[in-house]
Short mmCIF file of C-alpha atoms in Angstrom, two decimals:
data_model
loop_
_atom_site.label_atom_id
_atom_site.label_comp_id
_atom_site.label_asym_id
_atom_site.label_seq_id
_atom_site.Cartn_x
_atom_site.Cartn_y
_atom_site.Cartn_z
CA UNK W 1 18.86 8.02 26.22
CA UNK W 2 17.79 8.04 22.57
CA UNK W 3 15.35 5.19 21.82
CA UNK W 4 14.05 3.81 18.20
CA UNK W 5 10.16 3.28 18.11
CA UNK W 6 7.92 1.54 15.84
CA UNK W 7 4.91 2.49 15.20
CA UNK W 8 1.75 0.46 13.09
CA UNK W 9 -0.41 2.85 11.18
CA UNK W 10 -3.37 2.85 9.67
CA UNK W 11 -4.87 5.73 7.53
CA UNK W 12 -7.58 7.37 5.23
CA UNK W 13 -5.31 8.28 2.45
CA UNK W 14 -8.52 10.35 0.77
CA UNK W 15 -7.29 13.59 2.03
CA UNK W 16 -3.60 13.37 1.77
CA UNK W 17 -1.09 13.50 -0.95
CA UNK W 18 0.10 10.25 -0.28
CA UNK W 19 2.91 9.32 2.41
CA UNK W 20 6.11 11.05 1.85
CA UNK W 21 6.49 14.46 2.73
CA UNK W 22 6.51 17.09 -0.20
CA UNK W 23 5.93 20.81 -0.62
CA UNK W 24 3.05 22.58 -0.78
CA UNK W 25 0.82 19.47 -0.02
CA UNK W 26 -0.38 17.62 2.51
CA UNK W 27 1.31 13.94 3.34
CA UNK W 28 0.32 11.28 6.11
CA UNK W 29 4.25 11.31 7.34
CA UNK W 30 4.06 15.33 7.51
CA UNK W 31 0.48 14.96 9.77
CA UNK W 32 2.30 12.28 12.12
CA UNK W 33 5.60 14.58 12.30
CA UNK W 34 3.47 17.18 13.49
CA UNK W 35 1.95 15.39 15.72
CA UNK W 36 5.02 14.29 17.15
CA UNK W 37 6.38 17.95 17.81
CA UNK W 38 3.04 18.65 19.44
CA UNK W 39 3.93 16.27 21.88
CA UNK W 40 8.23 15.82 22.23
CA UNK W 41 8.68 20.00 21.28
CA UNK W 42 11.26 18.14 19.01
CA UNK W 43 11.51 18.46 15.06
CA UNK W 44 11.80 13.88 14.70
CA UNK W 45 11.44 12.29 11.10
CA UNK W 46 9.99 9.24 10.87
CA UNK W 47 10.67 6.91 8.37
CA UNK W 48 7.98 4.47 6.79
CA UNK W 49 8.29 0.69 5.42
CA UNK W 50 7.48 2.39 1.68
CA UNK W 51 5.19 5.12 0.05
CA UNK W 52 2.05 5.63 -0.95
CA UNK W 53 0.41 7.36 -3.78
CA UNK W 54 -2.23 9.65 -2.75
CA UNK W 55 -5.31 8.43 -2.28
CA UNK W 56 -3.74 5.16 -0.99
CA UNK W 57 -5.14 3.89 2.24
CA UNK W 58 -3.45 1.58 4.64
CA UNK W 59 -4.63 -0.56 7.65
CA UNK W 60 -0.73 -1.35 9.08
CA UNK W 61 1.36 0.82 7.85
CA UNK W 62 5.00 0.83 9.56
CA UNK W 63 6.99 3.45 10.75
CA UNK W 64 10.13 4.35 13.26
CA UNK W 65 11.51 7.18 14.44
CA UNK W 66 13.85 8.01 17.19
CA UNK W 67 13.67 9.64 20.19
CA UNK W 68 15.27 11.02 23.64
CA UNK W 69 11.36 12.10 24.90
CA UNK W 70 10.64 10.35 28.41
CA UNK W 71 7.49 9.09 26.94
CA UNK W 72 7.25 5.34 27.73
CA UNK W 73 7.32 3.57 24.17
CA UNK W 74 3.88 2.05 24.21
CA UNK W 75 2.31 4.77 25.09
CA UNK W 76 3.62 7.08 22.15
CA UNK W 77 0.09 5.48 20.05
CA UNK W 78 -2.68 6.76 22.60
CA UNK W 79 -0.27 10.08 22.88
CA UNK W 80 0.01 10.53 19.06
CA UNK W 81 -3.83 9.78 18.70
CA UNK W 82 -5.01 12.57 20.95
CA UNK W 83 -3.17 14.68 18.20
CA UNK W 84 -3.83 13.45 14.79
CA UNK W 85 -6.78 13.83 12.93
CA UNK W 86 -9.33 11.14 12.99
CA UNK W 87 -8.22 9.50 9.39
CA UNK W 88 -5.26 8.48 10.79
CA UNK W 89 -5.14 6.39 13.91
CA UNK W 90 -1.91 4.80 15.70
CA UNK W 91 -2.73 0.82 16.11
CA UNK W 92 0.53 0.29 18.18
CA UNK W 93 3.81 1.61 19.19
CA UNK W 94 7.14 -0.22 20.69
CA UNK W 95 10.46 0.54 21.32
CA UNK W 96 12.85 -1.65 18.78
CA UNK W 97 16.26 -2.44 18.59
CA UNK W 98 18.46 0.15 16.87
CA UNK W 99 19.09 -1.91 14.00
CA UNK W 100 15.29 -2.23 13.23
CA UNK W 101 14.72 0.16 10.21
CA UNK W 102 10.89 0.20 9.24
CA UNK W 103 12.18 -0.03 5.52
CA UNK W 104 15.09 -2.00 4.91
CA UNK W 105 14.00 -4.31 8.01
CA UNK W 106 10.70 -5.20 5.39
CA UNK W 107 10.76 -8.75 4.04
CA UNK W 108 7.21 -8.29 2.03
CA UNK W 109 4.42 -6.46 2.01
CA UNK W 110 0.78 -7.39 0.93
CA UNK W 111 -1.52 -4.74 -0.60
CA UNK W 112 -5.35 -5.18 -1.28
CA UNK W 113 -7.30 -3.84 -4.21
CA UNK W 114 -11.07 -3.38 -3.68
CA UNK W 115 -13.45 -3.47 -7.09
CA UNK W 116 -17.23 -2.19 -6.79
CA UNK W 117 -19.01 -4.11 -9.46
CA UNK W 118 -22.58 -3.07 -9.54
CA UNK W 119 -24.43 -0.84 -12.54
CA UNK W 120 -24.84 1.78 -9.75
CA UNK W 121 -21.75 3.18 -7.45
CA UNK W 122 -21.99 2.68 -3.47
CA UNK W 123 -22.55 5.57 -2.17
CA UNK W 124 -20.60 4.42 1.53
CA UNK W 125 -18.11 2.67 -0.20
CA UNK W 126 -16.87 5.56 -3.03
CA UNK W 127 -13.42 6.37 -0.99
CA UNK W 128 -11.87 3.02 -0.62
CA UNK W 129 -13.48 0.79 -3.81
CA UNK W 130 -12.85 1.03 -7.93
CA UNK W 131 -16.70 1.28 -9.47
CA UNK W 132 -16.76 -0.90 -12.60
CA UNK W 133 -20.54 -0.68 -13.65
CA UNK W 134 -20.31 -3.47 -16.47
CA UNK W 135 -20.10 -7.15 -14.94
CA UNK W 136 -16.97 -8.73 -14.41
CA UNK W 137 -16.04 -12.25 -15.48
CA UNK W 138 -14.30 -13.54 -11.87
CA UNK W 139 -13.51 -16.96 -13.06
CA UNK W 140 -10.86 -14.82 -15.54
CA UNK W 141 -9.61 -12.59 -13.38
CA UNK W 142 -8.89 -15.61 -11.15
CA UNK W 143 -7.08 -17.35 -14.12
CA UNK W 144 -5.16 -13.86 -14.82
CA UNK W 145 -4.10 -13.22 -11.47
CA UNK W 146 -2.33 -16.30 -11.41
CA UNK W 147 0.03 -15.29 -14.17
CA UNK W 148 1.26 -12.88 -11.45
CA UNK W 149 3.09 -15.32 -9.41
CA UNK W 150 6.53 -16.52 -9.11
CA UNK W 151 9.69 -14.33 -9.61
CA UNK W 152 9.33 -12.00 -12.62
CA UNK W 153 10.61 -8.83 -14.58
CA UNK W 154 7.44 -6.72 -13.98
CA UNK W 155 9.08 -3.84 -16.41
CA UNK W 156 5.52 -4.30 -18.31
CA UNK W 157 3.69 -3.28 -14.58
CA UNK W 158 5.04 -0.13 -13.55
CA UNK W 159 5.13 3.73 -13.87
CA UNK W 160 7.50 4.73 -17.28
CA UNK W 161 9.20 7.63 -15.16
CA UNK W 162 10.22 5.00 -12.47
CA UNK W 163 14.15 5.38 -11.74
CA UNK W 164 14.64 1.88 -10.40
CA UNK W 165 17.01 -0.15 -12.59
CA UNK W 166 16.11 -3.52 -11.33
CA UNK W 167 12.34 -4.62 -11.96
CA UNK W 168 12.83 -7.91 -10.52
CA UNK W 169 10.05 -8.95 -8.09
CA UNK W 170 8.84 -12.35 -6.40
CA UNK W 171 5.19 -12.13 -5.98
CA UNK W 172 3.84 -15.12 -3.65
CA UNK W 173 0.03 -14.94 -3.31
CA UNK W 174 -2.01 -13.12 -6.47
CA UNK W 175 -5.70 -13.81 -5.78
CA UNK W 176 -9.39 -13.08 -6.58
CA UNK W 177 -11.99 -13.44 -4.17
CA UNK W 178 -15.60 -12.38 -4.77
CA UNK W 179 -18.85 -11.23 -2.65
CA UNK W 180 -20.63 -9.48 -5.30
CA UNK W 181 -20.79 -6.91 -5.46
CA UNK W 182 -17.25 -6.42 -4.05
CA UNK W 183 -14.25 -8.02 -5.85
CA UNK W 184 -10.96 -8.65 -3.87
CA UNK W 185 -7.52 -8.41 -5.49
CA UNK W 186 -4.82 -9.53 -2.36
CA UNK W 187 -1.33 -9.33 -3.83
CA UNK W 188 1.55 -10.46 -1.94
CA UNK W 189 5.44 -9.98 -2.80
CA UNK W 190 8.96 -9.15 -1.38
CA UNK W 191 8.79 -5.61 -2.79
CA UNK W 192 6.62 -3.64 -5.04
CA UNK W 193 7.22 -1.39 -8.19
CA UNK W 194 5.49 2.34 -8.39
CA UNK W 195 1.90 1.93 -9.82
CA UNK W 196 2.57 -2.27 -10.12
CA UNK W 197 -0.06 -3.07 -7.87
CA UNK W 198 -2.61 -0.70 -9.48
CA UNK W 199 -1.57 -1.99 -13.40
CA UNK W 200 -1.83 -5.61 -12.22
CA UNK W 201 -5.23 -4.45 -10.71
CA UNK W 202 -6.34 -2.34 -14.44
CA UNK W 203 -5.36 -5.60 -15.84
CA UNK W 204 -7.55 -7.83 -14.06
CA UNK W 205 -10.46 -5.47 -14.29
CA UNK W 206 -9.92 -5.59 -18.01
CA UNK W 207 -9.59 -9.11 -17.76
CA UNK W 208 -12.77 -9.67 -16.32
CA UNK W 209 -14.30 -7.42 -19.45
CA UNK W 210 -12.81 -10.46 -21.53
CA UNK W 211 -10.31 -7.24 -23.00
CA UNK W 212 -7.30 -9.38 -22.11
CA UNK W 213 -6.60 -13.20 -21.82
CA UNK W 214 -4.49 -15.09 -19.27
CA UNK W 215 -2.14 -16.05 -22.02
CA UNK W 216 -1.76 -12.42 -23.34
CA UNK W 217 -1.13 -10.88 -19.30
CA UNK W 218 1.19 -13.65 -19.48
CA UNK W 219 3.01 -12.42 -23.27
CA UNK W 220 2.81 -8.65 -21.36
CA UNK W 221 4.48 -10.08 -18.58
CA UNK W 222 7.71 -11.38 -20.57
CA UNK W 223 7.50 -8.77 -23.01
CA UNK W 224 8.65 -6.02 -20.21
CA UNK W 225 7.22 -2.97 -22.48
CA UNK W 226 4.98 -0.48 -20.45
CA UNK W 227 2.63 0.21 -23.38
CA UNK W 228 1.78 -2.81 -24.08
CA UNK W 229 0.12 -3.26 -20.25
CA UNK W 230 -3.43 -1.77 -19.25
CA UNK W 231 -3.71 1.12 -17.59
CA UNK W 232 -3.28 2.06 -14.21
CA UNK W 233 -6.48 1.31 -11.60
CA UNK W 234 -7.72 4.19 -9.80
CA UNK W 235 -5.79 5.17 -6.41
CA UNK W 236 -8.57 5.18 -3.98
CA UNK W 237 -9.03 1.17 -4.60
CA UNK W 238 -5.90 0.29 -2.70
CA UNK W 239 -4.96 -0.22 0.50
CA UNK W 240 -1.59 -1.42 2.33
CA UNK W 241 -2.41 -4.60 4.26
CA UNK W 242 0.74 -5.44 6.03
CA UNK W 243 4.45 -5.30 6.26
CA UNK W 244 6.41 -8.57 6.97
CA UNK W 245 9.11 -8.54 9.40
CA UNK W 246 11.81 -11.19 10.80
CA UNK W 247 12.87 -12.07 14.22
CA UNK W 248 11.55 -10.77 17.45
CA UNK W 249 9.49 -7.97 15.21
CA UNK W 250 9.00 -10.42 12.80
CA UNK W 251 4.94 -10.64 12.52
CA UNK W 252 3.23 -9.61 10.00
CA UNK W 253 1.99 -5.64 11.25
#
């Protein structure tokens, strides 16, 4: 009897090409796939709650596939594990209903980006934080960030070569925190554009140089023109927090 299963995944996106699978590169989805041959002797695709660029990390990043194997559904995470390398780890696995799909099922998402302000670069920290040696101003980027919120065209905050027509988002919770040296960019929202989160993120950072005012992010914002945005924040700062689910799968994971 075929079966759908969720999984929660967290990775080290440093050595990967991002999620999807592609040719002639390395993906997180094509590792897990893998994996999951290794252990069913059956070619299963998996399908993930979105993509990631490489170099993107993730701490709960969803995924379901389905499957006939006799392996009970929670134990498809320890199985998996014994199989992948060690920069990617299974957190959970469960057996859903067949209507769960862990991309269209997604009601939000919430990414973080990590900033490294400090006149010398961390040496532990290089993989998963954005060095900015000059100091930031986080009482601005605070005051920027908030421009992000509410429902907005973000045409201004993503990639040129995207394909998607409608560049309508709601973003819910845009915030700094600060432990200096680390800076904290959490961004909530119903759905993300490709690169938005890492523009909004080159914004603040240039925000925080005093480059860029609140009221001119805020001018981008309604102007919708690419060019007239920062640029892009390094990959390696991000990481995918959480998808947000409804009903009986509804927590955040």
């Amino acid at each position: 009897m075929t079966k759908r299963i969720k999984l929660v995944i967290e990775y080290d996106g440093t050595q990967y090409a991002g999620w999807q699978v592609q040719p002639n590169a390395v993906t997180v989805q094509e590792t897990i796939e893998g994996a999951l041959k290794m252990l069913t002797r059956a070619d299963i695709r998996i399908h993930g709650a979105g993509r990631t660029d490489a170099g993107v990390h993730a701490l709960r990043q969803t995924a379901h596939f389905d499957t006939d194997a006799s392996i009970p559904p929670e134990n498809f995470a320890a199985a998996l594990n014994t199989q992948l390398p060690p920069d990617i780890r299974i957190r959970s696995s469960e057996e859903v209903a067949d209507t769960f799909h862990a991309r269209f099922s997604a009601k939000g998402k919430t990414y973080q980006y990590a900033i490294y302000n400090f006149p010398v670069a961390s040496a532990v920290k290089r993989l998963n934080t954005c060095h900015v040696r000059e100091p930031l101003d986080v009482s601005a980027m605070q005051a920027t960030a908030r421009r992000f919120i509410g429902t907005h065209d973000f045409s201004a905050f993503c990639a040129s070569n995207t394909d998607v027509e409608d560049k309508v988002r709601n973003v819910t919770r845009a915030e700094i925190t600060a432990d200096l040296p680390e800076i904290l960019f959490t961004v909530s929202g119903n759905g993300f554009l490709y690169n938005m989160v890492r523009i909004m993120a080159g914004t603040l950072i240039e925000a925080g140089r005093h480059k860029i005012s609140p009221e001119q992010t805020g001018e981008i914002l309604a102007g919708k023109d690419r060019t007239k945005a920062p640029y892009t924040a390094p990959a390696h700062g991000l990481t995918l927090v959480s998808v947000l689910y409804d009903g009986v799968n509804g927590n955040a994971q």
